[in-house]
Every structure is written in C-alpha cells, then in structure tokens.
mmCIF file of C-alpha atoms in Angstrom:
data_model
loop_
_atom_site.group_PDB
_atom_site.id
_atom_site.type_symbol
_atom_site.label_atom_id
_atom_site.label_comp_id
_atom_site.label_asym_id
_atom_site.label_seq_id
_atom_site.Cartn_x
_atom_site.Cartn_y
_atom_site.Cartn_z
ATOM 1 C CA MET A 87 -12.990 18.403 1.516
ATOM 2 C CA LYS A 88 -12.457 20.555 4.380
ATOM 3 C CA ALA A 89 -11.176 18.236 6.732
ATOM 4 C CA LEU A 90 -7.581 17.512 5.084
ATOM 5 C CA GLU A 91 -7.205 21.290 4.148
ATOM 6 C CA GLU A 92 -7.082 22.344 7.710
ATOM 7 C CA LYS A 93 -5.084 18.767 8.173
ATOM 8 C CA ILE A 94 -2.339 20.247 5.870
ATOM 9 C CA LEU A 95 -2.682 23.613 7.178
ATOM 10 C CA LYS A 96 -2.262 22.215 10.948
ATOM 11 C CA GLU A 97 0.313 19.289 10.028
ATOM 12 C CA GLY A 98 1.908 19.888 6.908
ATOM 13 C CA VAL A 99 5.262 21.431 7.146
ATOM 14 C CA ILE A 100 6.842 23.597 4.047
ATOM 15 C CA ALA A 101 10.416 22.575 3.451
ATOM 16 C CA PRO A 102 12.636 24.854 2.049
ATOM 17 C CA GLY A 103 12.182 24.706 -1.945
ATOM 18 C CA HIS A 104 8.142 24.993 -1.208
ATOM 19 C CA ILE A 105 8.100 21.202 -1.066
ATOM 20 C CA LEU A 106 4.918 20.195 1.023
ATOM 21 C CA LYS A 107 5.807 17.551 3.385
ATOM 22 C CA VAL A 108 2.580 15.974 4.899
ATOM 23 C CA GLY A 109 4.068 12.341 5.532
ATOM 24 C CA SER A 110 3.305 12.613 9.134
ATOM 25 C CA PHE A 111 -0.620 11.395 8.053
ATOM 26 C CA PHE A 112 -0.863 10.533 4.798
ATOM 27 C CA ASN A 113 1.866 9.314 3.225
ATOM 28 C CA GLN A 114 5.148 7.532 5.310
ATOM 29 C CA GLN A 115 2.834 7.847 8.671
ATOM 30 C CA MET A 116 -1.137 7.213 8.048
ATOM 31 C CA ASP A 117 -3.320 8.614 10.310
ATOM 32 C CA VAL A 118 -6.001 5.397 9.476
ATOM 33 C CA PRO A 119 -9.440 6.670 10.357
ATOM 34 C CA PHE A 120 -8.415 10.104 8.307
ATOM 35 C CA MET A 121 -7.246 7.920 5.702
ATOM 36 C CA MET A 122 -10.633 5.658 5.839
ATOM 37 C CA GLU A 123 -12.587 9.386 5.629
ATOM 38 C CA MET A 124 -10.982 10.178 2.852
ATOM 39 C CA GLY A 125 -11.773 7.203 0.955
ATOM 40 C CA LYS A 126 -14.683 7.717 1.864
ATOM 41 C CA GLU A 127 -15.384 10.884 0.311
ATOM 42 C CA MET A 128 -13.905 9.602 -2.812
ATOM 43 C CA ALA A 129 -16.424 7.022 -2.845
ATOM 44 C CA ARG A 130 -19.020 9.931 -2.767
ATOM 45 C CA LEU A 131 -18.035 11.937 -5.108
ATOM 46 C CA PHE A 132 -18.027 8.998 -7.594
ATOM 47 C CA ALA A 133 -20.794 6.918 -6.250
ATOM 48 C CA ASP A 134 -23.238 7.139 -9.256
ATOM 49 C CA GLU A 135 -20.656 5.696 -11.350
ATOM 50 C CA LYS A 136 -20.980 2.156 -10.785
ATOM 51 C CA VAL A 137 -17.424 1.961 -10.109
ATOM 52 C CA ASP A 138 -16.305 -2.235 -10.823
ATOM 53 C CA LYS A 139 -12.408 -1.689 -10.000
ATOM 54 C CA VAL A 140 -10.388 0.786 -7.737
ATOM 55 C CA LEU A 141 -6.867 1.141 -9.972
ATOM 56 C CA THR A 142 -3.668 2.829 -8.116
ATOM 57 C CA ILE A 143 0.037 2.302 -8.156
ATOM 58 C CA GLU A 144 2.293 0.885 -5.343
ATOM 59 C CA ALA A 145 3.321 1.949 -2.744
ATOM 60 C CA SER A 146 1.216 4.662 -0.861
ATOM 61 C CA GLY A 147 -1.357 4.799 -3.432
ATOM 62 C CA ILE A 148 -2.504 1.511 -1.808
ATOM 63 C CA ALA A 149 -3.618 3.275 0.910
ATOM 64 C CA PHE A 150 -6.346 5.232 -0.674
ATOM 65 C CA GLY A 151 -6.662 2.619 -3.196
ATOM 66 C CA ILE A 152 -8.232 0.054 0.327
ATOM 67 C CA ALA A 153 -10.138 3.114 1.942
ATOM 68 C CA ALA A 154 -12.008 4.305 -1.378
ATOM 69 C CA ALA A 155 -12.615 0.688 -2.310
ATOM 70 C CA TYR A 156 -13.918 -0.079 0.728
ATOM 71 C CA HIS A 157 -16.613 2.429 0.270
ATOM 72 C CA LEU A 158 -17.430 1.774 -3.393
ATOM 73 C CA GLY A 159 -18.066 -2.207 -2.209
ATOM 74 C CA ALA A 160 -14.956 -2.384 -5.613
ATOM 75 C CA LYS A 161 -12.134 -4.711 -5.719
ATOM 76 C CA LEU A 162 -8.658 -2.936 -5.662
ATOM 77 C CA VAL A 163 -5.880 -3.330 -7.796
ATOM 78 C CA PHE A 164 -2.725 -1.829 -7.717
ATOM 79 C CA ALA A 165 -0.637 -1.612 -11.075
ATOM 80 C CA LYS A 166 3.940 -2.644 -9.955
ATOM 81 C CA LYS A 167 6.693 0.040 -11.185
ATOM 82 C CA LYS A 168 8.750 -3.352 -12.330
ATOM 83 C CA LYS A 169 8.812 -6.438 -13.157
ATOM 84 C CA SER A 170 9.276 -9.145 -10.173
ATOM 85 C CA ALA A 171 10.005 -12.799 -10.839
ATOM 86 C CA ASN A 172 6.855 -13.999 -9.953
ATOM 87 C CA ILE A 173 4.625 -11.558 -12.296
ATOM 88 C CA ASN A 174 4.198 -13.221 -15.353
ATOM 89 C CA ASN A 175 4.583 -12.153 -18.969
ATOM 90 C CA ASP A 176 0.559 -11.083 -19.725
ATOM 91 C CA VAL A 177 0.547 -7.883 -18.208
ATOM 92 C CA TYR A 178 -0.273 -4.596 -19.643
ATOM 93 C CA THR A 179 2.369 -1.508 -19.413
ATOM 94 C CA ALA A 180 2.852 1.647 -19.959
ATOM 95 C CA SER A 181 6.050 4.345 -19.514
ATOM 96 C CA VAL A 182 5.502 6.851 -16.516
ATOM 97 C CA TYR A 183 8.918 9.586 -15.636
ATOM 98 C CA SER A 184 8.825 9.379 -11.636
ATOM 99 C CA TYR A 185 9.680 13.192 -10.444
ATOM 100 C CA THR A 186 10.367 12.054 -7.251
ATOM 101 C CA TYR A 187 12.876 9.275 -7.858
ATOM 102 C CA LYS A 188 14.133 10.855 -11.144
ATOM 103 C CA GLN A 189 14.129 8.012 -13.431
ATOM 104 C CA GLU A 190 11.459 6.026 -15.874
ATOM 105 C CA ASN A 191 9.621 3.262 -14.708
ATOM 106 C CA THR A 192 7.546 0.842 -16.434
ATOM 107 C CA ILE A 193 4.101 0.268 -14.535
ATOM 108 C CA MET A 194 2.320 -2.818 -15.390
ATOM 109 C CA VAL A 195 -0.557 -4.865 -14.209
ATOM 110 C CA ASP A 196 -1.345 -8.820 -15.134
ATOM 111 C CA LYS A 197 -3.652 -9.109 -17.436
ATOM 112 C CA GLU A 198 -5.947 -11.060 -15.787
ATOM 113 C CA PHE A 199 -7.022 -8.268 -13.283
ATOM 114 C CA LEU A 200 -7.922 -5.466 -16.171
ATOM 115 C CA ILE A 201 -11.265 -7.009 -17.725
ATOM 116 C CA PRO A 202 -12.701 -5.400 -21.123
ATOM 117 C CA GLY A 203 -16.010 -3.562 -19.949
ATOM 118 C CA GLU A 204 -15.078 -3.048 -16.560
ATOM 119 C CA ARG A 205 -15.188 0.584 -14.837
ATOM 120 C CA ILE A 206 -12.526 2.004 -12.904
ATOM 121 C CA LEU A 207 -11.799 4.381 -11.110
ATOM 122 C CA ILE A 208 -8.201 5.306 -10.554
ATOM 123 C CA VAL A 209 -6.956 6.311 -7.353
ATOM 124 C CA ASP A 210 -3.964 8.136 -6.007
ATOM 125 C CA ASP A 211 -2.426 9.915 -2.782
ATOM 126 C CA PHE A 212 -0.745 12.977 -5.036
ATOM 127 C CA LEU A 213 -1.314 14.529 -8.233
ATOM 128 C CA ALA A 214 1.472 17.152 -9.866
ATOM 129 C CA ASN A 215 2.742 16.640 -13.198
ATOM 130 C CA GLY A 216 -0.002 13.660 -13.705
ATOM 131 C CA GLU A 217 2.772 11.157 -15.032
ATOM 132 C CA ALA A 218 1.767 8.502 -13.012
ATOM 133 C CA LEU A 219 -1.971 8.692 -13.635
ATOM 134 C CA SER A 220 -1.644 9.069 -17.414
ATOM 135 C CA GLY A 221 0.272 5.743 -17.437
ATOM 136 C CA LEU A 222 -2.532 4.318 -15.171
ATOM 137 C CA ILE A 223 -4.594 5.818 -18.206
ATOM 138 C CA ASP A 224 -3.037 3.881 -20.510
ATOM 139 C CA LEU A 225 -2.940 0.687 -18.731
ATOM 140 C CA VAL A 226 -7.062 0.858 -18.529
ATOM 141 C CA LYS A 227 -7.416 1.745 -22.005
ATOM 142 C CA ASN A 228 -4.912 -1.109 -23.449
ATOM 143 C CA ALA A 229 -7.171 -3.536 -21.026
ATOM 144 C CA GLY A 230 -10.278 -1.785 -23.256
ATOM 145 C CA ALA A 231 -12.125 -1.063 -19.988
ATOM 146 C CA GLU A 232 -13.286 2.149 -18.775
ATOM 147 C CA VAL A 233 -11.693 5.058 -16.828
ATOM 148 C CA VAL A 234 -15.024 6.738 -15.079
ATOM 149 C CA GLY A 235 -12.136 9.004 -13.360
ATOM 150 C CA CYS A 236 -9.154 9.633 -11.132
ATOM 151 C CA CYS A 237 -9.777 11.081 -7.930
ATOM 152 C CA THR A 238 -6.244 11.814 -5.321
ATOM 153 C CA GLY A 239 -6.151 13.200 -2.039
ATOM 154 C CA ILE A 240 -3.708 15.928 -3.061
ATOM 155 C CA GLU A 241 -3.469 18.161 -6.304
ATOM 156 C CA LYS A 242 -0.999 20.350 -6.885
ATOM 157 C CA GLY A 243 -2.523 22.692 -9.013
ATOM 158 C CA PHE A 244 0.463 25.026 -9.888
ATOM 159 C CA GLN A 245 2.400 22.083 -11.793
ATOM 160 C CA GLY A 246 -0.610 21.725 -13.920
ATOM 161 C CA GLY A 247 -1.154 17.988 -14.281
ATOM 162 C CA GLY A 248 -4.826 17.959 -13.392
ATOM 163 C CA ASP A 249 -6.116 20.341 -15.241
ATOM 164 C CA ARG A 250 -3.805 18.903 -18.532
ATOM 165 C CA LEU A 251 -5.986 16.066 -18.016
ATOM 166 C CA ARG A 252 -9.101 17.777 -16.961
ATOM 167 C CA ALA A 253 -8.783 19.280 -21.068
ATOM 168 C CA LYS A 254 -8.475 16.244 -22.515
ATOM 169 C CA GLY A 255 -11.909 15.339 -20.792
ATOM 170 C CA VAL A 256 -11.163 13.177 -17.966
ATOM 171 C CA ARG A 257 -13.035 13.860 -14.968
ATOM 172 C CA VAL A 258 -10.207 14.660 -12.306
ATOM 173 C CA GLU A 259 -11.336 15.098 -8.872
ATOM 174 C CA SER A 260 -8.630 16.036 -5.703
ATOM 175 C CA LEU A 261 -9.973 16.271 -2.174
ATOM 176 C CA ALA A 262 -7.312 19.142 -1.967
ATOM 177 C CA ILE A 263 -5.935 21.036 -4.222
ATOM 178 C CA ILE A 264 -3.053 23.570 -3.531
ATOM 179 C CA GLU A 265 -3.272 26.632 -5.592
ATOM 180 C CA GLU A 266 -0.167 28.216 -4.696
ATOM 181 C CA MET A 267 2.624 27.688 -1.986
ATOM 182 C CA THR A 268 4.311 30.437 -0.053
ATOM 183 C CA ASP A 269 7.212 30.043 2.420
ATOM 184 C CA ASP A 270 4.787 29.675 4.870
ATOM 185 C CA THR A 271 1.383 28.796 3.546
ATOM 186 C CA VAL A 272 -0.566 26.593 1.565
ATOM 187 C CA ILE A 273 -3.265 28.227 -0.325
ATOM 188 C CA PHE A 274 -6.180 26.565 -1.783
ATOM 189 C CA ARG A 275 -8.339 26.424 -5.049
ATOM 190 C CA HIS A 276 -12.520 26.452 -4.197
ATOM 191 C CA MET B 135 -7.908 -18.324 10.171
ATOM 192 C CA LYS B 136 -10.468 -20.560 8.564
ATOM 193 C CA ALA B 137 -11.744 -18.601 6.044
ATOM 194 C CA LEU B 138 -8.305 -18.011 4.181
ATOM 195 C CA GLU B 139 -7.308 -21.224 4.086
ATOM 196 C CA GLU B 140 -10.868 -21.456 2.832
ATOM 197 C CA LYS B 141 -10.060 -18.779 0.003
ATOM 198 C CA ILE B 142 -6.366 -19.916 -0.712
ATOM 199 C CA LEU B 143 -7.696 -23.341 -1.396
ATOM 200 C CA LYS B 144 -10.412 -22.303 -3.733
ATOM 201 C CA GLU B 145 -8.960 -19.403 -4.974
ATOM 202 C CA GLY B 146 -5.375 -19.554 -5.102
ATOM 203 C CA VAL B 147 -3.392 -21.445 -7.918
ATOM 204 C CA ILE B 148 -0.136 -23.560 -7.821
ATOM 205 C CA ALA B 149 2.067 -22.581 -10.515
ATOM 206 C CA PRO B 150 4.705 -25.013 -11.529
ATOM 207 C CA GLY B 151 7.989 -24.999 -9.249
ATOM 208 C CA HIS B 152 5.522 -24.678 -6.616
ATOM 209 C CA ILE B 153 4.636 -21.088 -6.890
ATOM 210 C CA LEU B 154 1.384 -20.247 -4.944
ATOM 211 C CA LYS B 155 -0.221 -17.562 -6.742
ATOM 212 C CA VAL B 156 -2.706 -15.589 -4.674
ATOM 213 C CA GLY B 157 -2.982 -12.409 -6.801
ATOM 214 C CA SER B 158 -6.568 -12.653 -7.421
ATOM 215 C CA PHE B 159 -7.496 -11.239 -4.092
ATOM 216 C CA PHE B 160 -4.780 -10.904 -1.411
ATOM 217 C CA ASN B 161 -1.920 -8.831 -3.761
ATOM 218 C CA GLN B 162 -2.016 -7.366 -6.818
ATOM 219 C CA GLN B 163 -6.063 -7.394 -6.584
ATOM 220 C CA MET B 164 -7.195 -7.379 -3.083
ATOM 221 C CA ASP B 165 -10.936 -8.193 -1.567
ATOM 222 C CA VAL B 166 -10.901 -5.264 0.025
ATOM 223 C CA PRO B 167 -13.618 -6.404 2.322
ATOM 224 C CA PHE B 168 -11.976 -9.689 3.277
ATOM 225 C CA MET B 169 -8.499 -7.683 3.426
ATOM 226 C CA MET B 170 -10.657 -5.672 6.083
ATOM 227 C CA GLU B 171 -11.474 -9.096 7.819
ATOM 228 C CA MET B 172 -8.056 -10.055 7.845
ATOM 229 C CA GLY B 173 -7.358 -6.824 9.499
ATOM 230 C CA LYS B 174 -9.644 -7.591 12.151
ATOM 231 C CA GLU B 175 -8.191 -10.888 13.166
ATOM 232 C CA MET B 176 -4.971 -9.505 13.048
ATOM 233 C CA ALA B 177 -6.259 -6.705 15.832
ATOM 234 C CA ARG B 178 -7.682 -9.546 17.977
ATOM 235 C CA LEU B 179 -4.622 -11.834 18.085
ATOM 236 C CA PHE B 180 -2.559 -8.694 19.433
ATOM 237 C CA ALA B 181 -5.680 -6.662 21.157
ATOM 238 C CA ASP B 182 -3.979 -7.201 24.252
ATOM 239 C CA GLU B 183 -0.385 -5.678 23.626
ATOM 240 C CA LYS B 184 -1.290 -2.119 23.705
ATOM 241 C CA VAL B 185 -0.120 -1.324 20.381
ATOM 242 C CA ASP B 186 0.509 2.319 19.522
ATOM 243 C CA LYS B 187 1.869 1.512 15.664
ATOM 244 C CA VAL B 188 1.586 -0.666 13.562
ATOM 245 C CA LEU B 189 5.107 -0.885 11.173
ATOM 246 C CA THR B 190 4.979 -2.506 7.492
ATOM 247 C CA ILE B 191 7.167 -2.303 4.279
ATOM 248 C CA GLU B 192 5.758 -1.549 1.225
ATOM 249 C CA ALA B 193 4.106 -2.280 -1.475
ATOM 250 C CA SER B 194 1.498 -4.643 -0.725
ATOM 251 C CA GLY B 195 2.068 -4.932 2.741
ATOM 252 C CA ILE B 196 0.659 -1.277 3.316
ATOM 253 C CA ALA B 197 -2.912 -2.672 2.667
ATOM 254 C CA PHE B 198 -2.836 -5.519 5.647
ATOM 255 C CA GLY B 199 -1.534 -2.168 7.812
ATOM 256 C CA ILE B 200 -4.165 -0.262 7.133
ATOM 257 C CA ALA B 201 -6.316 -3.081 7.746
ATOM 258 C CA ALA B 202 -4.844 -4.616 10.743
ATOM 259 C CA ALA B 203 -4.374 -0.258 12.180
ATOM 260 C CA TYR B 204 -7.945 0.345 11.754
ATOM 261 C CA HIS B 205 -8.818 -2.770 13.897
ATOM 262 C CA LEU B 206 -6.277 -1.593 16.454
ATOM 263 C CA GLY B 207 -7.165 2.067 16.611
ATOM 264 C CA ALA B 208 -3.118 2.889 15.742
ATOM 265 C CA LYS B 209 -1.670 4.523 13.272
ATOM 266 C CA LEU B 210 0.551 3.217 10.524
ATOM 267 C CA VAL B 211 4.398 3.545 9.550
ATOM 268 C CA PHE B 212 5.778 2.077 6.380
ATOM 269 C CA ALA B 213 9.256 1.431 5.570
ATOM 270 C CA LYS B 214 10.507 2.223 2.139
ATOM 271 C CA LYS B 215 12.725 0.358 0.343
ATOM 272 C CA LYS B 216 15.060 2.910 -1.322
ATOM 273 C CA LYS B 217 15.791 6.882 -0.964
ATOM 274 C CA SER B 218 13.606 8.796 -3.081
ATOM 275 C CA ALA B 219 14.128 12.739 -3.198
ATOM 276 C CA ASN B 220 11.842 13.945 -0.912
ATOM 277 C CA ILE B 221 12.881 11.808 2.294
ATOM 278 C CA ASN B 222 15.699 13.141 4.568
ATOM 279 C CA ASN B 223 18.869 11.666 5.686
ATOM 280 C CA ASP B 224 17.293 11.403 9.518
ATOM 281 C CA VAL B 225 16.195 7.814 8.859
ATOM 282 C CA TYR B 226 16.486 4.396 10.423
ATOM 283 C CA THR B 227 18.270 2.188 7.752
ATOM 284 C CA ALA B 228 18.448 -1.995 8.041
ATOM 285 C CA SER B 229 19.176 -4.177 5.373
ATOM 286 C CA VAL B 230 17.119 -6.863 3.673
ATOM 287 C CA TYR B 231 17.478 -8.911 0.793
ATOM 288 C CA SER B 232 14.468 -9.727 -1.549
ATOM 289 C CA TYR B 233 14.275 -13.265 -2.930
ATOM 290 C CA THR B 234 11.328 -11.882 -5.015
ATOM 291 C CA TYR B 235 13.173 -9.114 -6.763
ATOM 292 C CA LYS B 236 16.721 -10.999 -6.249
ATOM 293 C CA GLN B 237 18.566 -7.682 -4.756
ATOM 294 C CA GLU B 238 19.428 -6.557 -1.627
ATOM 295 C CA ASN B 239 17.499 -3.618 -0.367
ATOM 296 C CA THR B 240 17.899 -1.169 2.445
ATOM 297 C CA ILE B 241 14.606 -0.551 4.204
ATOM 298 C CA MET B 242 14.417 3.136 5.995
ATOM 299 C CA VAL B 243 11.860 4.658 7.809
ATOM 300 C CA ASP B 244 11.791 8.398 9.034
ATOM 301 C CA LYS B 245 13.210 8.656 12.331
ATOM 302 C CA GLU B 246 10.362 11.115 13.546
ATOM 303 C CA PHE B 247 8.233 8.248 12.846
ATOM 304 C CA LEU B 248 9.274 5.529 15.017
ATOM 305 C CA ILE B 249 9.751 6.743 18.671
ATOM 306 C CA PRO B 250 11.783 5.689 21.679
ATOM 307 C CA GLY B 251 9.257 3.180 23.642
ATOM 308 C CA GLU B 252 6.902 2.682 21.410
ATOM 309 C CA ARG B 253 4.990 -0.605 21.064
ATOM 310 C CA ILE B 254 4.916 -1.984 17.714
ATOM 311 C CA LEU B 255 3.200 -4.695 15.737
ATOM 312 C CA ILE B 256 4.967 -5.480 12.224
ATOM 313 C CA VAL B 257 2.981 -6.569 9.780
ATOM 314 C CA ASP B 258 3.456 -8.146 6.009
ATOM 315 C CA ASP B 259 1.449 -9.780 3.803
ATOM 316 C CA PHE B 260 3.919 -13.116 3.061
ATOM 317 C CA LEU B 261 6.022 -14.256 5.374
ATOM 318 C CA ALA B 262 9.035 -16.892 3.990
ATOM 319 C CA ASN B 263 12.372 -16.824 4.750
ATOM 320 C CA GLY B 264 11.496 -14.108 7.358
ATOM 321 C CA GLU B 265 14.002 -11.540 6.044
ATOM 322 C CA ALA B 266 11.548 -8.401 5.775
ATOM 323 C CA LEU B 267 11.016 -8.611 9.202
ATOM 324 C CA SER B 268 13.650 -9.024 10.705
ATOM 325 C CA GLY B 269 14.698 -5.499 8.952
ATOM 326 C CA LEU B 270 11.250 -4.261 10.386
ATOM 327 C CA ILE B 271 12.841 -5.662 14.048
ATOM 328 C CA ASP B 272 16.019 -4.182 13.778
ATOM 329 C CA LEU B 273 14.312 -0.895 12.410
ATOM 330 C CA VAL B 274 12.185 -0.831 15.207
ATOM 331 C CA LYS B 275 15.015 -2.066 17.910
ATOM 332 C CA ASN B 276 17.487 0.765 15.781
ATOM 333 C CA ALA B 277 14.620 3.565 17.476
ATOM 334 C CA GLY B 278 14.610 1.801 20.898
ATOM 335 C CA ALA B 279 10.795 0.989 20.309
ATOM 336 C CA GLU B 280 9.371 -2.509 21.099
ATOM 337 C CA VAL B 281 8.217 -5.382 18.952
ATOM 338 C CA VAL B 282 5.249 -6.900 20.539
ATOM 339 C CA GLY B 283 5.271 -9.291 17.531
ATOM 340 C CA CYS B 284 4.817 -9.612 14.067
ATOM 341 C CA CYS B 285 1.646 -10.775 12.566
ATOM 342 C CA THR B 286 1.484 -11.897 8.450
ATOM 343 C CA GLY B 287 -1.412 -13.350 6.325
ATOM 344 C CA ILE B 288 0.753 -16.172 4.744
ATOM 345 C CA GLU B 289 3.035 -18.372 6.170
ATOM 346 C CA LYS B 290 5.404 -20.858 4.288
ATOM 347 C CA GLY B 291 6.069 -22.606 7.129
ATOM 348 C CA PHE B 292 8.497 -24.893 5.219
ATOM 349 C CA GLN B 293 10.492 -22.085 4.337
ATOM 350 C CA GLY B 294 11.487 -21.652 8.063
ATOM 351 C CA GLY B 295 11.514 -18.029 8.275
ATOM 352 C CA GLY B 296 8.693 -18.033 11.016
ATOM 353 C CA ASP B 297 9.981 -20.501 13.194
ATOM 354 C CA ARG B 298 13.664 -19.268 13.157
ATOM 355 C CA LEU B 299 12.228 -16.062 14.350
ATOM 356 C CA ARG B 300 9.828 -17.729 17.107
ATOM 357 C CA ALA B 301 13.010 -19.848 18.246
ATOM 358 C CA LYS B 302 14.885 -16.203 18.584
ATOM 359 C CA GLY B 303 11.224 -15.499 21.027
ATOM 360 C CA VAL B 304 9.646 -13.052 18.813
ATOM 361 C CA ARG B 305 5.657 -13.366 18.784
ATOM 362 C CA VAL B 306 5.040 -14.363 15.393
ATOM 363 C CA GLU B 307 1.205 -15.031 14.253
ATOM 364 C CA SER B 308 0.160 -16.087 10.904
ATOM 365 C CA LEU B 309 -3.405 -15.954 9.704
ATOM 366 C CA ALA B 310 -2.370 -19.547 7.356
ATOM 367 C CA ILE B 311 0.700 -21.176 7.845
ATOM 368 C CA ILE B 312 1.216 -23.633 4.884
ATOM 369 C CA GLU B 313 3.278 -26.496 5.614
ATOM 370 C CA GLU B 314 3.916 -28.354 2.785
ATOM 371 C CA MET B 315 2.896 -27.556 -1.495
ATOM 372 C CA THR B 316 2.287 -30.542 -3.537
ATOM 373 C CA ASP B 317 1.403 -29.959 -7.358
ATOM 374 C CA ASP B 318 -1.842 -30.156 -6.956
ATOM 375 C CA THR B 319 -3.166 -28.858 -3.143
ATOM 376 C CA VAL B 320 -1.677 -27.078 0.117
ATOM 377 C CA ILE B 321 -1.380 -28.507 3.020
ATOM 378 C CA PHE B 322 -1.798 -25.996 6.516
ATOM 379 C CA ARG B 323 -0.351 -25.917 10.147
ATOM 380 C CA HIS B 324 -2.485 -26.323 12.607
#
C-alpha cells in the first residue's frame, strides 16, 4: 500500500537499534481516517474469501480489526492476553511469546465467539517474528474454524516471521513490508 | 441511545451475581456497524465541543475510540496499562485500580501525544466505579490539556462512578445507563 509506505517514510522515526517508531499515526496515536483506509485495503485483498469474522488480538490490533471488519461487513473478535474475572472458563487458549513485553502470554478467546466452519481473517498491526499470528492460527484451528489468511499493517520482513508462515502455506498479506532498516531510512519489499 | 438499550435487552445475558454480559456484540465480539453507530452518537453528543483528540484506554476502549474519533474527525490516542519495551520514559502516568483484573495499574501516555491546550474527549466502553475515567482525566490535566467531557457506552449507574464525576463538574454522557439489574432484566435510567 503505497500510501502507508509514504506515511512511514514521512512520519516514522528510526530510533537507535533500528527500532521503527510509528506511534504518531499507527499505534498509540492513530490517524483514524487513514486507519479506515488501511482496513479498506485489507478488505480488498481478502474480498473473495467470504470472510465471516475478523480475529485480532488486544490492544492496538483492535483498531485494525474494526477497520477491516467494517469494510468486509464481518464481525470482529479479539483474543485477550490474560484471564480476567469476567471471562468464563470455556475458552480456547494458545501460548504466545511477546518480544515487546519479554514474557510468555496465554491468549484466549471465548468458545462461543469462534464457531466450527467459520471463515476467519486474522488481522494485526505488526508482523515481526510471527508469534502472535501463530497463536491466533492455533486458536482458530482449535475451534475447528478455517483461517483464510493473515493481514497485517507493517511486516518487518527481515525478522522472517511472515515468510515462515508463508512457507507453511498460510496466505499472509501485509500493507507494507520492511526489507531493511538503516540508521536513517527504510527499504520496502516489492 | 434507544438502539443500544434494545440490543442490551435482546442480546445481553445476566449472569449470576448480576453481571451483565454483552460480549457477543459490545466487547470481545463486536458488531462493527453497530460500533460505528455508537461512535456516531458519541460524536453527535460532543459535536459542539471542537474536540481535537479522543483519548481512551486499551483494550476494548480502542474500538469505541476509533468509532467516535472517525465521526468527530479527530485523532485517537490510547493510554497503555503497563510499560512496554518500546515506550520511552517521557510519559504522563496515573494510577487506576481495575476491579476487573483486581489489581492496581499504572496507565500512561506518551507526552508527545497529549499537547497543552488540546480539547480532549475521553471515551470508554464501560463506566462503573469511574476509576479508569478518573485516571484518564488525570493524564489530560497533567498534560495541561482540557477535558471537554467523558462518553461511555454502558454506564452502571448503580455503582455511582458516573454521578461522582458529574458532581465534580465533569460532563459525563453514556449511551445507556443501567439503573438497576434484577435476576432477569435490566432497568435503564432516562
């Protein structure tokens, strides 16, 4: 998505250690009309897949999930990262290592919200090592539902998670794939 | 918002202990077109307030934030509940007790995303004891920005948090206010 690549180059900041900061429009602060445009593009990519539901994971994935589900005319379900007092025990779970928080998380979704046979599009903000997507795929499989594919906003191609999933036969689309980062710029895969 | 009251009565479930479960459309699973309608109503209520930004808190607040900000033409910022590796130290913080998770959380927002003088609408999914809204109000005040009001989806009026904030002079609007719950129904405040 050319508009996303341009926005990353214009508004993203490369912090020491080659960490890309896009929090001013993509994450902690969101350019909402642009978020809806990204969701529209996600919906276009999977328009032929008869998506029943979009599945994402809290927290910022929810924004992308809303935007994609809105344009697909699908419901949105989000996986939670830990047990709250209000969730019942009838949940599907999977284990996900979070590099951001440096801890193992159990992710879960209420069994009533993933139905056998449903066609599920998995959506998230970032794709790096692919841990979150793998956990979400596990949840869908545990439910006897079908993953039609995964769609993320920004993929860090150099971390390999997306390509490992593709090698397993999962359709993975990302609106922008970063091939390489230097101290002062970002090079995209095309 | 009459459509929300009707949806609560039709699709909500009252669990033992008078816990209202609306996860099938309002929370873990979201009826996205209806979510956008709720955001539209939030925007209508605060249309005259010249809102610069909508502020919410992760996780499910983000969906309401997107919907309200979209219809207001405002940016969305969400507060995080704990420190991640990617957030810098230049943050505003506030303390919030979560009754859901039964723990004290520090919430935070990057200083660059709340600017002195900005007019901020605070949005969240539920309002019960008002702890989350109070914390978000603290963040905005710490930033030298202005709270134009708070808007939530479902307020549990019988828990008093909304009325305590109103008594302090904060404009608080909720799309549905539950005055009382019995074993088998919900009574709304009008």
